[in-house]
Short mmCIF file of C-alpha atoms and ligand atoms in Angstrom, two decimals:
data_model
loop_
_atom_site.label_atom_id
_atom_site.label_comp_id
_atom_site.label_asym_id
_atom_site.label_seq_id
_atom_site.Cartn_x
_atom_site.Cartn_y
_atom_site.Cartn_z
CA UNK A 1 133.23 -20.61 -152.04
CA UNK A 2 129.98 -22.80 -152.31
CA UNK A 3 128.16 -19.52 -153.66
CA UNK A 4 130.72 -19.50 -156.55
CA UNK A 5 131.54 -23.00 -157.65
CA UNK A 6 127.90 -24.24 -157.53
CA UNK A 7 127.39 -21.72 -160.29
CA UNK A 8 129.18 -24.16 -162.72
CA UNK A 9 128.50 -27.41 -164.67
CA UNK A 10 130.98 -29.55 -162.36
CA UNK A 11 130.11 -33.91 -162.18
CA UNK A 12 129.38 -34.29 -158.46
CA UNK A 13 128.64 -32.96 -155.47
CA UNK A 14 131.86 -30.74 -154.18
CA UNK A 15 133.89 -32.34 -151.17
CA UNK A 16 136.38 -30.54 -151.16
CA UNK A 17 137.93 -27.04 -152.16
CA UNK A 18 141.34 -25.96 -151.46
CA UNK A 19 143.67 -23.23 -152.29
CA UNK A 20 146.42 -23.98 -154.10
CA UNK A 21 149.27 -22.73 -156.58
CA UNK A 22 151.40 -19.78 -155.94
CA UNK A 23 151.06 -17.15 -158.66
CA UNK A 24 151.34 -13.62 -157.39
CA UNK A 25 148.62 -12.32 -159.07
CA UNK A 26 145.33 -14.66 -159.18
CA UNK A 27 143.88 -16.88 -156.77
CA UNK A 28 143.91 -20.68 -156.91
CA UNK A 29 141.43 -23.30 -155.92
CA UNK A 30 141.46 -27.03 -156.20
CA UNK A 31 138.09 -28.37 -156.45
CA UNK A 32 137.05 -32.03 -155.96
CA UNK A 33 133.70 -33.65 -156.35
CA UNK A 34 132.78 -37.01 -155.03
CA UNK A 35 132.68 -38.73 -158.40
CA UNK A 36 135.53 -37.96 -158.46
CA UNK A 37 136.44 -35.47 -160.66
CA UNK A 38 138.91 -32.81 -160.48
CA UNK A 39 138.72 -28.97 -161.14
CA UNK A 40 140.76 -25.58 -161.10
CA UNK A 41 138.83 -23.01 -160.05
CA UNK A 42 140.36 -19.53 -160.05
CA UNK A 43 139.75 -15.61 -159.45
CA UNK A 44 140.79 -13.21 -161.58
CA UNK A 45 142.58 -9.86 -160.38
CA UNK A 46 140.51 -7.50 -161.96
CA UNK A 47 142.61 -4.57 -160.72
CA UNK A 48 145.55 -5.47 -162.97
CA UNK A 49 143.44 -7.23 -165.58
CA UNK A 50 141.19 -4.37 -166.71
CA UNK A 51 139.39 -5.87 -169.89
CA UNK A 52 138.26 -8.97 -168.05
CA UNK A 53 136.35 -10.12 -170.93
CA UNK A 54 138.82 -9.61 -173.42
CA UNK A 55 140.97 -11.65 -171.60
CA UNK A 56 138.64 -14.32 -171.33
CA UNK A 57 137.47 -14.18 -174.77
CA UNK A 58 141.51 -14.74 -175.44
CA UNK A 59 141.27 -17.97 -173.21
CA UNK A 60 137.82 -19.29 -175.01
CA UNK A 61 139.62 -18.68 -178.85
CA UNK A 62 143.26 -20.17 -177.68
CA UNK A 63 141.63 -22.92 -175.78
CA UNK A 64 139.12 -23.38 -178.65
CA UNK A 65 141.77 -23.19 -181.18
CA UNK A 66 144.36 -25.85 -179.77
CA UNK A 67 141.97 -28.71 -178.78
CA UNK A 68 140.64 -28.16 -182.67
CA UNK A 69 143.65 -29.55 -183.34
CA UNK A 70 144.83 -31.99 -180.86
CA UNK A 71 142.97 -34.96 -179.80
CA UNK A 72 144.85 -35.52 -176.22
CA UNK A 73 142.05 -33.51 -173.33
CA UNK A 74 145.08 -33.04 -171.51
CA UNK A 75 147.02 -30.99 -174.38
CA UNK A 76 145.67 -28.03 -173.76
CA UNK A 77 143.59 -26.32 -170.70
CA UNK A 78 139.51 -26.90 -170.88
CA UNK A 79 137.12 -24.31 -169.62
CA UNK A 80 134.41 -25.50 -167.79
CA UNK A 81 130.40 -23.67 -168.22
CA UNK A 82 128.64 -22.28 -166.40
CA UNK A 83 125.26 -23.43 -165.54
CA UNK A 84 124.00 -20.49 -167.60
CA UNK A 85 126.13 -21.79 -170.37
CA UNK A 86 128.79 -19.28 -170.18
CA UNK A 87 132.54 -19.84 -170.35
CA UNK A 88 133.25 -17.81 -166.99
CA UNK A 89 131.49 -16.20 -164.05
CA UNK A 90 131.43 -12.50 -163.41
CA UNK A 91 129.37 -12.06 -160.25
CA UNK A 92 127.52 -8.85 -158.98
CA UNK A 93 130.36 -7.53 -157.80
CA UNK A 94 132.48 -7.49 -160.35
CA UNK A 95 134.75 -10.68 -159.99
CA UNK A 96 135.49 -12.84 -162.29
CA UNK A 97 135.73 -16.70 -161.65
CA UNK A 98 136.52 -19.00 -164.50
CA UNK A 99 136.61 -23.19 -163.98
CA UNK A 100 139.12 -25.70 -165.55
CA UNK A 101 139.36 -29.02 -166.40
CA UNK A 102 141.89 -30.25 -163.74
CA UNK A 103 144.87 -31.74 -165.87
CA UNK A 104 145.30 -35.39 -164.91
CA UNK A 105 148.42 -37.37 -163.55
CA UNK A 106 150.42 -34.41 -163.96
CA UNK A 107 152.98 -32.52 -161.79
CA UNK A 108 153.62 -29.06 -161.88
CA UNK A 109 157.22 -28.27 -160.49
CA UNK A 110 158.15 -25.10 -158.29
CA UNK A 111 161.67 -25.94 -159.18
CA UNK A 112 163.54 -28.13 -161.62
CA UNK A 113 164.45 -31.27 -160.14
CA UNK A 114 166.64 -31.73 -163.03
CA UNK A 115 168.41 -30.51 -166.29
CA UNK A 116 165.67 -33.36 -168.40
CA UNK A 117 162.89 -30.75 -166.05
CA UNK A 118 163.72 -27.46 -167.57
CA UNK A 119 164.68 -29.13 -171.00
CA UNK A 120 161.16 -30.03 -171.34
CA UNK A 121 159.80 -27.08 -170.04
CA UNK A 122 161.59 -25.26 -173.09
CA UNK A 123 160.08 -27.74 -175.07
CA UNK A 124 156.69 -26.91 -173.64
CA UNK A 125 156.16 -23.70 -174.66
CA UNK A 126 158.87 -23.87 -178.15
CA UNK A 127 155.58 -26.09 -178.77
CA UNK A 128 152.79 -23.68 -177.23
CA UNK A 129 154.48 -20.86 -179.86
CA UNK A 130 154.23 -23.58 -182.70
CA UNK A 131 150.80 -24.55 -182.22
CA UNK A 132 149.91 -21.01 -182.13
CA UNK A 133 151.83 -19.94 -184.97
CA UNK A 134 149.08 -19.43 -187.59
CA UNK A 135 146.37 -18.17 -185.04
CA UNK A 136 144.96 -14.99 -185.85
CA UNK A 137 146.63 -12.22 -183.69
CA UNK A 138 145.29 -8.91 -184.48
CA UNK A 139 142.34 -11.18 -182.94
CA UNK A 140 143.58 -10.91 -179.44
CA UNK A 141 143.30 -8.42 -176.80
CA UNK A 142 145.93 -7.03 -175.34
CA UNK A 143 145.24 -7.91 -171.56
CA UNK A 144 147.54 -5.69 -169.76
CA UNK A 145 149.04 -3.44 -172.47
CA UNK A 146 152.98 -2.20 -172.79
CA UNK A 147 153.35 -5.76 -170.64
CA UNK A 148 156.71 -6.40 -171.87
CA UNK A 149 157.50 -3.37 -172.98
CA UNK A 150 161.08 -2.61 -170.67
CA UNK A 151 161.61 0.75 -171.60
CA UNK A 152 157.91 1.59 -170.78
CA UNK A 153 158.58 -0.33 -166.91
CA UNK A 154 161.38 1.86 -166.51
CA UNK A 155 159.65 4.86 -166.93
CA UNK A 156 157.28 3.92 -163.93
CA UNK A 157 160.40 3.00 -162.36
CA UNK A 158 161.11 5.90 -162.32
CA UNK A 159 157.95 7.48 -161.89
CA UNK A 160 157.53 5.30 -158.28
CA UNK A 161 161.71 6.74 -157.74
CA UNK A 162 160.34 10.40 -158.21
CA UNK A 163 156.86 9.69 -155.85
CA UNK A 164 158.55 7.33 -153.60
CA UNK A 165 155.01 6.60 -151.65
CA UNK A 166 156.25 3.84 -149.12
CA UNK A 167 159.65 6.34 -148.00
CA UNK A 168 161.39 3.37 -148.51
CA UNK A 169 163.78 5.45 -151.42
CA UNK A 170 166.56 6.28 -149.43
CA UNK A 171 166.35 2.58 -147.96
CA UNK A 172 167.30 0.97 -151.61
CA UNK A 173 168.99 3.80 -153.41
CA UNK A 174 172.23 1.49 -153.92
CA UNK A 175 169.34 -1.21 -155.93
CA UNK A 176 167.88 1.36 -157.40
CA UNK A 177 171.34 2.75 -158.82
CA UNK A 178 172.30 -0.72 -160.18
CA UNK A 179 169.14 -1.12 -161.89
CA UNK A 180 169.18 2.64 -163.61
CA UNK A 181 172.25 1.86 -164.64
CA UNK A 182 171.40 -0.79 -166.72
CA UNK A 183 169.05 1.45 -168.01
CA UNK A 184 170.01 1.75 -171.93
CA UNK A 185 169.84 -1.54 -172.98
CA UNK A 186 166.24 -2.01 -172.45
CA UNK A 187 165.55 -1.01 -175.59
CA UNK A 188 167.50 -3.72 -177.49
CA UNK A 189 164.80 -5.99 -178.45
CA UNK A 190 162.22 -3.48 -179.24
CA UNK A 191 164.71 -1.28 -181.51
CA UNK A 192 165.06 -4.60 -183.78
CA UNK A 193 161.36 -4.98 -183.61
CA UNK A 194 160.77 -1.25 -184.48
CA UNK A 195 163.43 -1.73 -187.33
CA UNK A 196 161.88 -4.92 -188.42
CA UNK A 197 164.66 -6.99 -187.89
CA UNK A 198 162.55 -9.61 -185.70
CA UNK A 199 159.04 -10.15 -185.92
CA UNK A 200 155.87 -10.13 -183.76
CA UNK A 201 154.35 -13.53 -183.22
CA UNK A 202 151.43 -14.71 -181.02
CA UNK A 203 153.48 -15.38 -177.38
CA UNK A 204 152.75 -16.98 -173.82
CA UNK A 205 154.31 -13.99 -171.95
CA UNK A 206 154.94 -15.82 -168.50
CA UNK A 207 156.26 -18.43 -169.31
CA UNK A 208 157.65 -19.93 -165.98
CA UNK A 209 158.36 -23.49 -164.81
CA UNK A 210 155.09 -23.17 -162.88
CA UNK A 211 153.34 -22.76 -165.71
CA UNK A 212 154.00 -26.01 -167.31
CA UNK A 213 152.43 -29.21 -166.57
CA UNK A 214 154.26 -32.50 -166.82
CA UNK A 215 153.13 -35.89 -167.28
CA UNK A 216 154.09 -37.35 -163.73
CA UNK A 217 154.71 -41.09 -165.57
CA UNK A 218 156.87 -39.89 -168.27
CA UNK A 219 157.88 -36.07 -166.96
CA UNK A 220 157.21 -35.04 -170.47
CA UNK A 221 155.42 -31.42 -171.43
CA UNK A 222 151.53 -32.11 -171.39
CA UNK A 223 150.33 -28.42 -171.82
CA UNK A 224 151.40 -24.73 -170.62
CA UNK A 225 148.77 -23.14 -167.79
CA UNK A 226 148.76 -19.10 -167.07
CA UNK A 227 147.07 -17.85 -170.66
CA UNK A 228 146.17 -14.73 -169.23
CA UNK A 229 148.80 -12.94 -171.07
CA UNK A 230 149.11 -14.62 -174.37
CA UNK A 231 149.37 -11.36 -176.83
CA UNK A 232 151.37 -10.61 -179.49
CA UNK A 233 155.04 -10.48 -178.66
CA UNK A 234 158.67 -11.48 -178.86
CA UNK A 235 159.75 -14.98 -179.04
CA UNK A 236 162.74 -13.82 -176.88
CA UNK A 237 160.66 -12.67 -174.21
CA UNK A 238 158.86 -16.38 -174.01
CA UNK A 239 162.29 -18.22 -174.05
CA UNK A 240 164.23 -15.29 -171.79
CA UNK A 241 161.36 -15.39 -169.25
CA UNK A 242 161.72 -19.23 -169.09
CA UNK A 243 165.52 -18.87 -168.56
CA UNK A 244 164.98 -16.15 -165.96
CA UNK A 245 163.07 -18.51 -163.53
CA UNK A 246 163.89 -22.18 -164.65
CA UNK A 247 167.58 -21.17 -165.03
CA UNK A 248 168.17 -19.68 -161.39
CA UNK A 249 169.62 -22.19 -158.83
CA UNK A 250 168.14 -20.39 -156.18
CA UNK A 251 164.32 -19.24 -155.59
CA UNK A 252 162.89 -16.14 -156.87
CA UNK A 253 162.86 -14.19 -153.48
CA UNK A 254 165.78 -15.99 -152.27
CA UNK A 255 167.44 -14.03 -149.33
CA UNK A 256 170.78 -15.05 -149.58
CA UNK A 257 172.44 -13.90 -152.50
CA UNK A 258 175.37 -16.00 -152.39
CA UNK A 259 173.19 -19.19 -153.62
CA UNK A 260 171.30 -17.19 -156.97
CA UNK A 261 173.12 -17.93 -160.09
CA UNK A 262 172.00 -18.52 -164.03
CA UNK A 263 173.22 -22.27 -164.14
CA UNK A 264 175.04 -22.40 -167.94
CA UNK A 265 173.56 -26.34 -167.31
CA UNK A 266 170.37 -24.94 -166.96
CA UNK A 267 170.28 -22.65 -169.51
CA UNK A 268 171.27 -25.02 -172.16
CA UNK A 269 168.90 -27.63 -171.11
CA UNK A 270 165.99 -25.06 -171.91
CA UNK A 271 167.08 -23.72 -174.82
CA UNK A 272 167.92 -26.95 -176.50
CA UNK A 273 164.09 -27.87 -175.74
CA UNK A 274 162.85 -24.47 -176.67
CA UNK A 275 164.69 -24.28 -179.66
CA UNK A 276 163.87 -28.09 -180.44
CA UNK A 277 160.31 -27.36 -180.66
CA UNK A 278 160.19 -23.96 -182.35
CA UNK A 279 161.32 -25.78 -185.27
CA UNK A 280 162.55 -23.59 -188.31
CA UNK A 281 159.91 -21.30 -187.11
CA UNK A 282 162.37 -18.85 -185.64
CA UNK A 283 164.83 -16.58 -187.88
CA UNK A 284 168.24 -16.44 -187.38
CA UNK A 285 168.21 -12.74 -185.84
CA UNK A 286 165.42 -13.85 -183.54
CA UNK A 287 167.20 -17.26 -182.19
CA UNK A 288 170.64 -15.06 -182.13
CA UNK A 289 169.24 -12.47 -179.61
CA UNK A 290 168.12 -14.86 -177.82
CA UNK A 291 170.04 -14.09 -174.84
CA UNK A 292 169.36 -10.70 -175.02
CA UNK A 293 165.32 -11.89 -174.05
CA UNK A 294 167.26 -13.77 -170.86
CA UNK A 295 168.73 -10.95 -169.63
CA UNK A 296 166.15 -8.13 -170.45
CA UNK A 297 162.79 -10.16 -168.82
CA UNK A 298 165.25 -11.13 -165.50
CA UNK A 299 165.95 -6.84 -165.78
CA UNK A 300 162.50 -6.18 -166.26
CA UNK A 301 160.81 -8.42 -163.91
CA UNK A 302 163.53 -6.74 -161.34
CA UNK A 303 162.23 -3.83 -162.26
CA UNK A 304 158.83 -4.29 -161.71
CA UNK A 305 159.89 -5.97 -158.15
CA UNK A 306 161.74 -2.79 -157.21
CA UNK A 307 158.92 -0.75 -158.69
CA UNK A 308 156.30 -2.69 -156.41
CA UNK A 309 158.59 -2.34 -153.31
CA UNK A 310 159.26 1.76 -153.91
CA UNK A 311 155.56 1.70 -154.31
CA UNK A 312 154.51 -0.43 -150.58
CA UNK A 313 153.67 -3.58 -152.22
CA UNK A 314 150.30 -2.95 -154.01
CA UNK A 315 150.90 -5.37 -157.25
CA UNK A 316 152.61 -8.88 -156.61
CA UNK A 317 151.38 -10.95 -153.93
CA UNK A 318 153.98 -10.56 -150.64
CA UNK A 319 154.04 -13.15 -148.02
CA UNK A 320 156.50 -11.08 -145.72
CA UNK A 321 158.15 -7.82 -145.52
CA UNK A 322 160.79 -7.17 -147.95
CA UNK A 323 159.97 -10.04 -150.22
CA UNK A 324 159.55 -8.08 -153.27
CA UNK A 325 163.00 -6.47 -152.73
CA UNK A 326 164.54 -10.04 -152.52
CA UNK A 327 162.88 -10.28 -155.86
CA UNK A 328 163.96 -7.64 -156.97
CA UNK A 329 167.84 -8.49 -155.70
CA UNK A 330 167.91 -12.23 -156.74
CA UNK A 331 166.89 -10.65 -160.66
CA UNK A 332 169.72 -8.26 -160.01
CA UNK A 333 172.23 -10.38 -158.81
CA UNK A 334 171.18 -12.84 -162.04
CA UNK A 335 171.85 -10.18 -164.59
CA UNK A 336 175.25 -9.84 -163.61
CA UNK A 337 175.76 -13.46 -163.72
CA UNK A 338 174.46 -13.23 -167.10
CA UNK A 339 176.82 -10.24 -168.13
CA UNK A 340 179.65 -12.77 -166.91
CA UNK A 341 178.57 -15.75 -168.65
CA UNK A 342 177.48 -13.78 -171.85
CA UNK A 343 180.30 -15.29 -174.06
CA UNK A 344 179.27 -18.82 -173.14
CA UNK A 345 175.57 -18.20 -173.56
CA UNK A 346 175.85 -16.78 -177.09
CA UNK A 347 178.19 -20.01 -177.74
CA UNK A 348 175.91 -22.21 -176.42
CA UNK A 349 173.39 -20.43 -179.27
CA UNK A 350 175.40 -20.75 -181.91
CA UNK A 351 176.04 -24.66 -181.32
CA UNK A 352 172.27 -25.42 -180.74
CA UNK A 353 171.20 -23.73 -184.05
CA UNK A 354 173.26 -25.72 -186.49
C1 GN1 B 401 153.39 -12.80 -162.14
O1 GN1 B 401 151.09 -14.53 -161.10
P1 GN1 B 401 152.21 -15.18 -161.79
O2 GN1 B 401 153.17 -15.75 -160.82
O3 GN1 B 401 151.76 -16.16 -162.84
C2 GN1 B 401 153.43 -11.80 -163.27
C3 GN1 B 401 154.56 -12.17 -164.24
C4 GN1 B 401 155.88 -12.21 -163.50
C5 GN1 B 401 155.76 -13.21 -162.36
C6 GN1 B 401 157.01 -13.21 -161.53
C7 GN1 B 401 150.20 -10.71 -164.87
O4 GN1 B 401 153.01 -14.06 -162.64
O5 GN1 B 401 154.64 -11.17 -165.25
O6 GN1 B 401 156.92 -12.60 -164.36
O7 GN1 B 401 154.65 -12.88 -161.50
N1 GN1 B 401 152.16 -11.77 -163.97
C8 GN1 B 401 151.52 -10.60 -164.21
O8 GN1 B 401 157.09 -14.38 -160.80
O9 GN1 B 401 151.99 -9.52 -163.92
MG1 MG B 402 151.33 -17.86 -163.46
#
């Protein structure tokens, strides 16, 4: 690791560099210097993200453009140089390592440890879409294109169904049944987009609790982490992809079933902070369907889980057999809880709005 961090502008001499986090995707470092002084160093998966400087030109502009207009360091993420002067590192083999600002006196949570938790992790990125609202999106690159795009993930769904590489198709037909089956409303949110019933706006597109960081003091939002996929998008894919992970009483690849449910508590602690910090951005169509962005990212992001599994586990990170088809159950098993629970989520809408 010394060959890569020494490569950037950091105060100190390094004691210390750790792995950390637990996306599925990139890899984490904590680096520490003896000053001391605090840094995030990470690696970027260049096999899923393709345009590797597009997607760091995207960090440089939304970094650039936020701490423009905030005067808090810890607002938004910093990007720390190179010693060349460059915002990240792409070695000679291809890998690209960018450097962070480590965000002080702040937790980030795996899990809410309460209602107040997720409530201000709505509020965290209601306020990331606000602050972005007027950036220039046709300005962006699209860093992994069709990304939230559900109809487009079930047709490699079903492409993986049809190659079935891993033989593990016959093994998961019954999941694989209860997820085609649910195949005709992914189009819901994209029809009204098509139609121009809700509009495109500059998004965060991952927007789990583990991407938020909370003052530890005060637990309040500091800044949102993970902007390798802000592109244009929904505003119901930002708030359903919140309520998909913060929402869930049970872990993401929990194995027992009986313990995943979308907590109604939970939901309407996010979306009263989500929909407290949009403002008056959103229209009235867009904060209606709301729960139609719940239930479509927990479908997709099953989706993807199942497609990952059918194909031997070549896309999100696995730390033991099968743990991409609890994934891919637990988002399963949350959909229906959602289909139950739809008449109280739409209420809970329509009281927040007024
Ligand atoms: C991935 O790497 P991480 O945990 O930030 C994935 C998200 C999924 C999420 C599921 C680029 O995010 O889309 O919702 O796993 N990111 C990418 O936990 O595919
Ligand atoms: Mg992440």
């Amino acid at each position: 690791m010394e060959q890569i961090y020494s490569q950037f502008r950091l105060d100190g001499r390094v004691i210390n560099c750790t792995r950390t986090g637990g996306g599925h995707i990139n890899r984490t470092y904590l680096v520490v210097t003896a000053r001391p002084h605090l840094y995030i160093l990470q690696w970027i998966n260049g096999s899923i993200f393709k345009n590797l400087t597009g997607l760091m030109s995207n960090v440089v502009a939304v970094t650039d453009y936020l701490h423009a207009r905030l005067d808090d360091p810890r607002r938004a993420l910093k990007l720390v140089p190179t010693l060349t002067g460059e915002p990240y590192l792409l070695t000679g083999e291809g890998d690209c390592w960018r450097v962070y600002e480590y965000i002080t006196d702040s937790v980030c949570l795996d899990a809410a440890e309460s209602a107040e938790d997720l409530r201000q992790s709505g509020v965290a990125f209601g306020m990331f879409q606000n602050q972005l609202a007027d950036f220039p999106a046709a300005t962006l690159t699209e860093t992994i294109p069709h990304f939230h795009d559900t109809p487009d993930r079930y047709r490699i769904f079903r492409e993986a169904i049809a190659e079935d590489r891993a033989g593990r198709l016959a093994s998961v037909q019954g999941d694989v049944d209860r997820y085609l089956a649910h195949e005709a409303e992914a189009d819901v949110l994209h029809a009204l987009l098509r139609k121009g019933e809700i509009p495109l706006r500059v998004t965060h597109n991952d927007t789990k609790l583990t991407n938020v960081m909370l003052d530890e003091a005060t637990r309040e939002p500091l800044c949102v982490i993970d902007l390798d996929t802000v592109m244009p998008g929904l505003a119901a894919h930002d708030y359903g992809d919140g309520i998909r992970f913060g929402a869930s009483t049970a872990a993401e690849d929990e194995p027992d079933l009986s313990k995943v449910e979308m907590s109604l508590e939970l939901y309407e602690a996010f979306t009263e902070g989500f929909l407290s910090a949009c403002g008056d951005r959103l229209t009235e169509t867009e904060i209606d369907t709301l729960p139609w962005g719940a239930k479509l990212m927990t479908l997709e992001c099953g989706v993807r889980f199942l497609t990952d599994y059918l194909n031997g586990d070549v896309y999100f990170a696995t730390h033991r057999p099968g743990q991409n088809l609890d994934r891919a159950r637990t988002q399963l098993k949350l959909v229906e809880d959602m289909e139950k629970k739809w008449d109280e989520m739409n209420a809970v809408i329509a009281r927040l709005k007024k």
